Tab-separated table of C-alpha atoms and ligand atoms in Angstrom:
chain	number	residue	atom	x	y	z
A	1274	MET	CA	0.024	-0.008	-0.049
A	1275	ILE	CA	1.483	3.527	-1.137
A	1276	ILE	CA	0.620	6.327	0.960
A	1277	LEU	CA	1.086	9.931	0.249
A	1278	ALA	CA	2.192	11.723	3.453
A	1279	VAL	CA	1.782	15.457	4.050
A	1280	GLU	CA	3.358	17.469	7.110
A	1281	SER	CA	2.881	20.910	7.587
A	1282	SER	CA	2.485	21.619	11.527
A	1283	CYS	CA	5.326	24.011	11.694
A	1284	ASP	CA	7.919	25.581	9.576
A	1285	GLU	CA	8.807	22.351	7.426
A	1286	THR	CA	6.553	21.576	4.418
A	1287	ALA	CA	7.086	17.966	3.552
A	1288	VAL	CA	5.430	15.353	1.409
A	1289	ALA	CA	6.737	11.832	1.308
A	1290	LEU	CA	5.628	8.429	-0.371
A	1291	VAL	CA	5.730	5.540	1.989
A	1292	ARG	CA	5.102	1.894	1.206
A	1293	ASP	CA	3.501	-0.429	3.934
A	1294	GLY	CA	4.743	1.876	6.639
A	1295	ARG	CA	8.401	1.061	6.547
A	1296	THR	CA	9.651	1.835	2.995
A	1297	VAL	CA	10.352	5.420	1.973
A	1298	LEU	CA	9.827	5.614	-1.733
A	1299	ALA	CA	10.293	9.599	-1.745
A	1300	ASP	CA	10.886	12.323	0.922
A	1301	CYS	CA	10.564	15.893	-0.274
A	1302	ILE	CA	10.776	18.748	2.342
A	1303	ALA	CA	11.073	22.630	2.178
A	1304	SER	CA	11.729	24.780	5.124
A	1305	SER	CA	10.929	28.456	5.961
A	1306	VAL	CA	13.366	28.590	8.967
A	1307	GLU	CA	15.661	31.199	6.980
A	1308	MET	CA	12.644	33.637	7.195
A	1309	HIS	CA	11.821	32.856	10.772
A	1310	LYS	CA	15.575	33.412	11.661
A	1311	LEU	CA	15.139	37.135	11.105
A	1312	TYR	CA	12.617	37.302	13.843
A	1313	GLY	CA	14.212	34.858	16.224
A	1314	GLY	CA	11.538	32.370	16.225
A	1315	VAL	CA	8.867	30.994	13.927
A	1316	VAL	CA	6.201	33.569	12.591
A	1317	PRO	CA	3.068	31.398	12.011
A	1318	GLU	CA	1.579	33.572	9.543
A	1319	ILE	CA	4.920	33.401	7.476
A	1320	ALA	CA	4.936	29.353	7.911
A	1321	SER	CA	1.534	29.260	6.700
A	1322	ARG	CA	2.161	31.408	3.552
A	1323	LYS	CA	5.340	29.405	2.695
A	1324	HIS	CA	3.656	25.961	3.029
A	1325	ILE	CA	0.932	27.222	0.526
A	1326	GLU	CA	3.654	28.350	-1.973
A	1327	VAL	CA	5.170	25.010	-2.122
A	1328	ILE	CA	2.952	22.177	-1.018
A	1329	SER	CA	1.911	21.195	-4.593
A	1330	GLN	CA	5.329	21.384	-6.029
A	1331	LEU	CA	6.670	19.161	-3.385
A	1332	ALA	CA	3.826	16.572	-4.047
A	1333	ASP	CA	4.901	16.433	-7.871
A	1334	GLN	CA	8.447	16.294	-6.909
A	1335	ALA	CA	7.712	13.445	-4.523
A	1336	LEU	CA	5.951	11.428	-7.361
A	1337	ALA	CA	8.874	12.313	-9.728
A	1338	GLN	CA	11.356	11.186	-7.354
A	1339	ALA	CA	9.573	7.700	-6.751
A	1340	GLY	CA	8.843	7.192	-10.433
A	1341	LEU	CA	4.973	7.072	-9.560
A	1342	GLY	CA	2.077	8.697	-10.822
A	1343	ARG	CA	-0.916	9.797	-9.114
A	1344	GLN	CA	-2.784	6.546	-10.119
A	1345	ASP	CA	-0.218	4.772	-7.675
A	1346	ILE	CA	-1.466	6.691	-4.469
A	1347	ASP	CA	-3.609	4.368	-2.528
A	1348	ALA	CA	-4.473	6.849	0.470
A	1349	VAL	CA	-3.346	10.219	1.798
A	1350	ALA	CA	-2.151	10.623	5.403
A	1351	VAL	CA	-1.730	14.162	6.930
A	1352	THR	CA	-0.813	15.597	10.130
A	1353	TYR	CA	-3.984	17.069	11.749
A	1354	ALA	CA	-2.498	18.004	15.209
A	1355	PRO	CA	-0.904	19.374	17.129
A	1356	GLY	CA	0.921	22.379	15.656
A	1357	LEU	CA	0.566	26.010	14.657
A	1358	ILE	CA	-3.010	25.911	13.643
A	1359	GLY	CA	-2.751	28.028	10.392
A	1360	ALA	CA	0.141	25.804	9.424
A	1361	VAL	CA	-1.575	22.485	10.037
A	1362	LEU	CA	-4.857	23.880	8.042
A	1363	VAL	CA	-2.738	24.301	4.866
A	1364	GLY	CA	-1.844	20.717	5.048
A	1365	VAL	CA	-5.061	19.445	5.861
A	1366	ASN	CA	-6.883	21.328	3.334
A	1367	PHE	CA	-4.270	20.175	0.560
A	1368	ALA	CA	-4.479	16.336	1.735
A	1369	LYS	CA	-8.151	16.491	1.613
A	1370	SER	CA	-8.027	17.931	-1.840
A	1371	VAL	CA	-6.034	15.190	-2.896
A	1372	ALA	CA	-7.854	12.518	-1.275
A	1373	TYR	CA	-11.220	13.722	-2.722
A	1374	ALA	CA	-9.889	14.055	-6.335
A	1375	LEU	CA	-8.235	10.647	-6.351
A	1376	GLY	CA	-11.125	9.180	-4.644
A	1377	VAL	CA	-8.851	7.559	-1.868
A	1378	PRO	CA	-9.161	7.422	2.095
A	1379	LEU	CA	-7.827	10.176	3.845
A	1380	ILE	CA	-5.956	9.253	7.242
A	1381	PRO	CA	-5.489	11.704	10.020
A	1382	VAL	CA	-2.016	11.460	11.900
A	1383	HIS	CA	-1.145	13.073	15.141
A	1384	HIS	CA	2.286	14.492	14.606
A	1385	VAL	CA	3.935	13.180	17.673
A	1386	ARG	CA	2.753	9.730	16.945
A	1387	GLY	CA	4.451	10.416	13.589
A	1388	HIS	CA	7.763	11.355	15.294
A	1389	ILE	CA	7.504	7.913	17.138
A	1390	ALA	CA	7.036	6.154	13.872
A	1391	ALA	CA	10.123	7.677	12.332
A	1392	ASN	CA	11.836	4.708	14.329
A	1393	TYR	CA	9.725	2.121	12.559
A	1394	ILE	CA	11.578	3.445	9.139
A	1395	ALA	CA	14.946	3.547	10.797
A	1396	HIS	CA	14.578	0.056	12.471
A	1397	PRO	CA	12.597	-2.528	10.392
A	1398	GLU	CA	12.718	-5.128	13.298
A	1399	LEU	CA	11.229	-2.649	15.957
A	1400	GLU	CA	7.701	-3.371	16.942
A	1401	PRO	CA	5.520	-2.330	20.228
A	1402	PRO	CA	5.571	-2.388	23.034
A	1403	PHE	CA	8.270	-0.019	23.871
A	1404	VAL	CA	8.977	3.301	25.988
A	1405	CYS	CA	9.537	6.355	23.786
A	1406	LEU	CA	11.088	9.554	24.771
A	1407	CYS	CA	9.452	12.315	22.636
A	1408	VAL	CA	11.438	15.522	22.672
A	1409	SER	CA	10.684	18.437	20.118
A	1410	GLY	CA	10.223	22.088	19.855
A	1411	GLY	CA	6.694	21.744	21.219
A	1412	THR	CA	6.905	18.407	23.062
A	1413	SER	CA	8.387	16.663	25.822
A	1414	LEU	CA	6.718	13.328	26.716
A	1415	ILE	CA	7.662	10.025	27.816
A	1416	VAL	CA	5.079	7.463	26.192
A	1417	ASP	CA	4.170	4.064	26.628
A	1418	VAL	CA	3.777	2.749	23.172
A	1419	ARG	CA	1.615	-0.401	23.813
A	1420	GLY	CA	0.506	-0.950	20.394
A	1421	TYR	CA	1.130	1.067	16.767
A	1422	THR	CA	-2.152	3.131	17.752
A	1423	ASP	CA	-2.277	2.374	21.523
A	1424	MET	CA	-0.449	4.816	23.542
A	1425	ALA	CA	-0.326	6.347	27.140
A	1426	ILE	CA	1.358	9.461	28.538
A	1427	LEU	CA	3.780	8.343	31.306
A	1428	GLY	CA	5.294	11.630	31.878
A	1429	ALA	CA	4.991	15.212	30.341
A	1430	THR	CA	6.405	18.588	30.945
A	1431	ARG	CA	4.520	20.898	33.263
A	1432	ASP	CA	5.754	23.791	31.380
A	1433	ASP	CA	8.217	24.355	28.617
A	1434	ALA	CA	9.367	21.706	26.043
A	1435	ALA	CA	12.896	20.737	26.088
A	1436	GLY	CA	13.479	21.989	22.450
A	1437	GLU	CA	11.765	25.467	23.484
A	1438	CYS	CA	14.110	25.595	26.178
A	1439	PHE	CA	17.198	24.862	24.074
A	1440	ASP	CA	16.046	27.583	21.671
A	1441	LYS	CA	15.399	30.150	24.282
A	1442	ILE	CA	18.680	29.854	26.080
A	1443	ALA	CA	20.536	29.667	22.836
A	1444	ARG	CA	19.134	33.083	21.733
A	1445	VAL	CA	20.296	34.686	24.758
A	1446	MET	CA	23.538	33.155	24.454
A	1447	GLY	CA	23.882	34.935	21.082
A	1448	LEU	CA	23.850	31.502	19.227
A	1449	GLY	CA	20.989	32.206	16.690
A	1450	TYR	CA	17.727	30.528	16.121
A	1451	PRO	CA	17.041	27.565	16.101
A	1452	GLY	CA	19.546	27.312	18.716
A	1453	GLY	CA	19.425	23.376	19.794
A	1454	ALA	CA	21.885	22.338	17.041
A	1455	PRO	CA	24.540	25.461	17.684
A	1456	LEU	CA	24.090	25.002	21.245
A	1457	ASP	CA	25.021	21.326	21.101
A	1458	ARG	CA	28.155	22.084	18.987
A	1459	ALA	CA	29.157	24.798	21.483
A	1460	SER	CA	28.979	22.490	24.241
A	1461	GLN	CA	31.588	19.752	22.859
A	1462	THR	CA	34.687	21.348	24.220
A	1463	GLY	CA	32.905	22.511	27.505
A	1464	ASP	CA	33.094	21.386	31.138
A	1465	ASP	CA	29.395	20.077	32.142
A	1466	LYS	CA	30.049	20.736	35.904
A	1467	ALA	CA	31.474	24.197	35.368
A	1468	PHE	CA	28.072	25.582	36.363
A	1469	SER	CA	25.652	24.294	39.012
A	1470	LEU	CA	22.132	24.364	37.773
A	1471	PRO	CA	18.953	22.994	39.160
A	1472	ARG	CA	17.388	19.694	38.852
A	1473	VAL	CA	13.736	19.017	39.236
A	1474	HIS	CA	11.600	16.634	41.346
A	1475	ILE	CA	7.904	16.762	40.929
A	1476	GLN	CA	6.424	15.040	44.144
A	1477	ASP	CA	3.724	12.220	43.108
A	1478	ALA	CA	4.633	12.590	39.538
A	1479	PRO	CA	8.207	11.448	39.347
A	1480	LEU	CA	8.130	10.964	35.510
A	1481	ASP	CA	6.784	14.484	34.829
A	1482	MET	CA	9.424	17.240	33.510
A	1483	SER	CA	9.778	20.943	34.338
A	1484	PHE	CA	12.099	23.357	32.191
A	1485	SER	CA	11.210	26.557	33.548
A	1486	GLY	CA	13.299	26.697	36.551
A	1487	LEU	CA	16.302	25.879	34.558
A	1488	LYS	CA	15.444	28.080	32.206
A	1489	THR	CA	15.010	31.099	34.590
A	1490	ALA	CA	18.356	29.919	36.348
A	1491	MET	CA	20.223	30.166	33.005
A	1492	LEU	CA	18.632	33.614	32.310
A	1493	ASN	CA	19.718	34.945	35.694
A	1494	LEU	CA	23.316	33.701	34.999
A	1495	ILE	CA	23.605	35.289	31.812
A	1496	HIS	CA	21.928	38.518	32.734
A	1497	ASN	CA	24.053	38.876	36.008
A	1498	ALA	CA	27.069	38.317	33.916
A	1499	GLN	CA	26.218	40.930	31.431
A	1500	GLN	CA	25.265	43.584	34.282
A	1501	LYS	CA	28.579	43.104	35.544
A	1502	GLY	CA	30.381	43.434	31.890
A	1503	GLU	CA	31.666	39.743	32.469
A	1504	ASP	CA	32.060	37.082	29.790
A	1505	LEU	CA	30.877	33.810	30.458
A	1506	PRO	CA	32.616	30.456	28.912
A	1507	VAL	CA	30.193	29.758	26.110
A	1508	ALA	CA	31.274	26.032	26.003
A	1509	ASP	CA	31.228	25.479	29.767
A	1510	LEU	CA	27.662	26.971	29.932
A	1511	ALA	CA	26.327	25.017	26.751
A	1512	ALA	CA	27.680	21.881	28.436
A	1513	SER	CA	26.216	22.383	31.932
A	1514	PHE	CA	22.949	23.392	30.356
A	1515	SER	CA	22.984	20.202	28.070
A	1516	ALA	CA	23.798	17.970	31.053
A	1517	ALA	CA	20.924	19.593	33.029
A	1518	VAL	CA	18.368	19.029	30.300
A	1519	SER	CA	19.486	15.388	29.721
A	1520	ASP	CA	19.342	14.855	33.510
A	1521	GLU	CA	15.687	15.818	33.446
A	1522	LEU	CA	15.075	13.567	30.656
A	1523	ILE	CA	16.982	10.269	30.717
A	1524	PRO	CA	16.795	9.003	34.347
A	1525	ARG	CA	12.774	9.391	33.919
A	1526	THR	CA	12.740	7.391	30.715
A	1527	MET	CA	14.867	4.653	32.101
A	1528	ALA	CA	12.509	4.421	35.408
A	1529	ALA	CA	9.589	3.824	32.971
A	1530	ALA	CA	11.326	1.280	31.044
A	1531	ARG	CA	12.206	-0.502	34.123
A	1532	ASP	CA	8.819	-0.194	35.513
A	1533	LEU	CA	7.191	-1.593	32.347
A	1534	GLY	CA	10.133	-4.234	31.727
A	1535	TYR	CA	9.795	-4.031	27.856
A	1536	GLY	CA	13.782	-3.814	27.374
A	1537	LYS	CA	12.998	-1.387	24.435
A	1538	VAL	CA	13.682	2.433	24.676
A	1539	ALA	CA	13.173	4.667	21.541
A	1540	VAL	CA	13.851	8.549	21.387
A	1541	VAL	CA	12.529	10.704	18.685
A	1542	GLY	CA	11.746	14.381	17.696
A	1543	GLY	CA	14.260	17.217	16.925
A	1544	VAL	CA	16.055	17.265	20.599
A	1545	ALA	CA	16.621	13.447	19.917
A	1546	ALA	CA	19.599	15.004	17.580
A	1547	ASN	CA	21.455	16.269	20.787
A	1548	SER	CA	24.726	14.774	21.194
A	1549	ARG	CA	24.619	14.738	25.044
A	1550	ILE	CA	21.357	13.285	25.194
A	1551	ARG	CA	22.207	10.374	22.704
A	1552	ARG	CA	25.188	9.606	24.666
A	1553	ASP	CA	23.692	9.450	28.027
A	1554	LEU	CA	20.732	7.250	26.480
A	1555	GLU	CA	23.231	4.920	24.883
A	1556	ALA	CA	25.261	4.574	28.523
A	1557	ALA	CA	21.657	4.147	30.615
A	1558	CYS	CA	20.611	1.600	27.890
A	1559	ARG	CA	23.896	-0.496	27.798
A	1560	ARG	CA	23.736	-0.192	31.885
A	1561	ASP	CA	19.950	-1.402	32.048
A	1562	GLY	CA	20.285	-4.135	29.375
A	1563	CYS	CA	17.804	-2.336	27.201
A	1564	THR	CA	17.861	-2.014	23.245
A	1565	LEU	CA	18.061	1.444	22.259
A	1566	TYR	CA	16.138	2.888	18.881
A	1567	LEU	CA	17.519	6.021	17.780
A	1568	PRO	CA	16.401	7.699	14.473
A	1569	PRO	CA	19.190	8.768	11.935
A	1570	LEU	CA	19.371	12.738	12.207
A	1571	LYS	CA	17.542	13.331	8.883
A	1572	LEU	CA	14.466	11.295	10.510
A	1573	CYS	CA	14.523	13.254	13.934
A	1574	GLY	CA	13.095	16.539	12.664
A	1575	ASP	CA	9.802	16.998	11.052
A	1576	ASN	CA	9.522	14.971	7.843
A	1577	GLY	CA	6.771	13.371	5.788
A	1578	SER	CA	8.236	9.926	6.191
A	1579	MET	CA	7.188	9.220	9.660
A	1580	ILE	CA	3.531	10.749	9.017
A	1581	GLY	CA	3.451	8.090	5.975
A	1582	SER	CA	4.368	5.253	8.383
A	1583	GLN	CA	2.286	5.972	11.288
A	1584	GLY	CA	-0.489	6.764	8.657
A	1585	TYR	CA	-0.436	3.143	7.523
A	1586	TYR	CA	-0.751	1.817	11.091
A	1587	GLU	CA	-3.740	4.012	11.707
A	1588	TYR	CA	-5.118	2.850	8.499
A	1589	LEU	CA	-4.724	-0.841	9.449
A	1590	ALA	CA	-6.455	0.201	12.870
A	1591	GLY	CA	-9.354	1.610	10.677
A	1592	VAL	CA	-8.847	5.246	11.300
A	1593	ARG	CA	-10.462	7.373	8.401
A	1594	ALA	CA	-11.275	11.043	7.963
A	1595	GLY	CA	-13.933	12.459	5.973
A	1596	ALA	CA	-14.223	15.696	4.063
A	1597	ASP	CA	-14.933	17.394	7.427
A	1598	LEU	CA	-11.550	16.728	8.889
A	1599	ASN	CA	-10.358	19.631	10.974
A	1600	ALA	CA	-6.805	20.887	12.257
A	1601	TYR	CA	-6.283	21.108	16.202
A	1602	ALA	CA	-3.385	23.162	17.844
A	1603	ASN	CA	-3.503	20.699	20.802
A	1604	ARG	CA	-4.464	16.965	20.943
A	1605	ASP	CA	-3.586	14.217	23.461
A	1606	ILE	CA	-1.442	11.537	21.717
A	1607	SER	CA	-3.326	8.804	23.750
A	1608	LEU	CA	-6.621	9.775	22.253
A	1609	GLY	CA	-6.302	9.331	18.520
A	1610	TYR	CA	-8.542	10.863	15.836
A	1611	PRO	CA	-11.660	12.174	17.738
A	1612	GLY	CA	-13.731	11.357	14.446
A	1613	PRO	CA	-16.078	13.330	12.452
B	2942	LIG	O1	11.053	18.013	15.907
B	2942	LIG	P1	11.345	19.378	15.426
B	2942	LIG	O2	12.236	19.275	14.182
B	2942	LIG	O3	10.298	20.220	15.218
B	2942	LIG	C1	8.978	19.994	16.233
B	2942	LIG	O4	8.099	19.428	15.914
B	2942	LIG	O5	9.094	20.905	17.347
B	2942	LIG	O6	12.219	19.807	16.673
B	2942	LIG	C2	12.764	21.105	16.642
B	2942	LIG	C3	13.561	21.298	17.932
B	2942	LIG	C4	14.034	22.852	18.047
B	2942	LIG	O7	13.739	23.226	19.050
B	2942	LIG	C5	15.575	22.922	17.747
B	2942	LIG	O8	16.236	23.545	18.639
B	2942	LIG	C6	15.770	21.293	18.366
B	2942	LIG	O9	14.758	20.612	18.060
B	2942	LIG	N1	17.003	20.511	18.105
B	2942	LIG	C7	17.929	20.439	19.094
B	2942	LIG	C8	18.963	19.759	18.270
B	2942	LIG	N2	18.747	19.689	17.018
B	2942	LIG	C9	17.704	20.387	16.755
B	2942	LIG	N3	17.919	20.524	20.281
B	2942	LIG	C10	19.081	20.018	21.119
B	2942	LIG	N4	20.286	19.601	20.216
B	2942	LIG	C11	20.391	19.470	18.910
B	2942	LIG	N5	21.314	18.783	18.359
């Protein structure tokens, strides 16, 4: 079964063709990030307008890349939630039109479920159940992936997402936007114990996370130094910060894996590209005898292939949307498509 998959939840427009959930036939992506850099963050209206400009060409490109025609498309999958609402609406409308014109099923896909499915593409042997750490610009979740479409949230951030925190701190450190990757690079030569930063414990919710205290501590450090005209050692600061974020994420993920006893841990989302987080997870999984599933860097960020993969499993589970499919800015990953 060949699925045309559409993703437009933030500043990447992506269209992919995926066979049977695991084989990527084409993967085309366009990003408006260069425009958002001018403003130090994603400007929703600009993102939506860029999606509209490129989405049809990307679909044609994907078909050409795969050597397929429109008649070869068996279904259309699309991110319907969560995301910037105007941006998601562009993808939803486009997918709806294609499904209607071709007379094929329309499959709504939760964006974070898509991120989880990136691992099905990277690791053909991976099957649920497993524990998945989902960390991106808008999400920090520890998920019990009981089945391809059966998920429960074990832990969630109480405030900011990990990626958002990376981006904010990188911006005040003068590392540009989006800041996760440059901050990661800056941390490579730093001492991760140079600065003492807070670690959080939330009573009665040991798997929940919080990044606002860490963000405030970093902002205070930086602003105090600026007021005194002092230069902070960027590499040490970046390394100490990365270690604090990793300490927030990894012990909780491993505790969840131990509780459930699956022996399989996956990590997905843009922040999964972080070298400190990858290193710490590898060490923790080795120590606990768990198999670790990490997607390659190009599947960590937003892409269409992951939506095509999850779309296939949603299709097998009978999930379909009608012409009344709507877009949602927020949607619980465990609930699935609410239906028409
Ligand atoms: O998954 P993604 O591409 O988009 C969302 O759905 O949010 O994630 C983007 C986030 C941004 O916050 C970006 O700064 C962060 O992923 N990111 C990183 C790294 N590469 C990207 N954060 C830390 N270290 C990295 N190497």
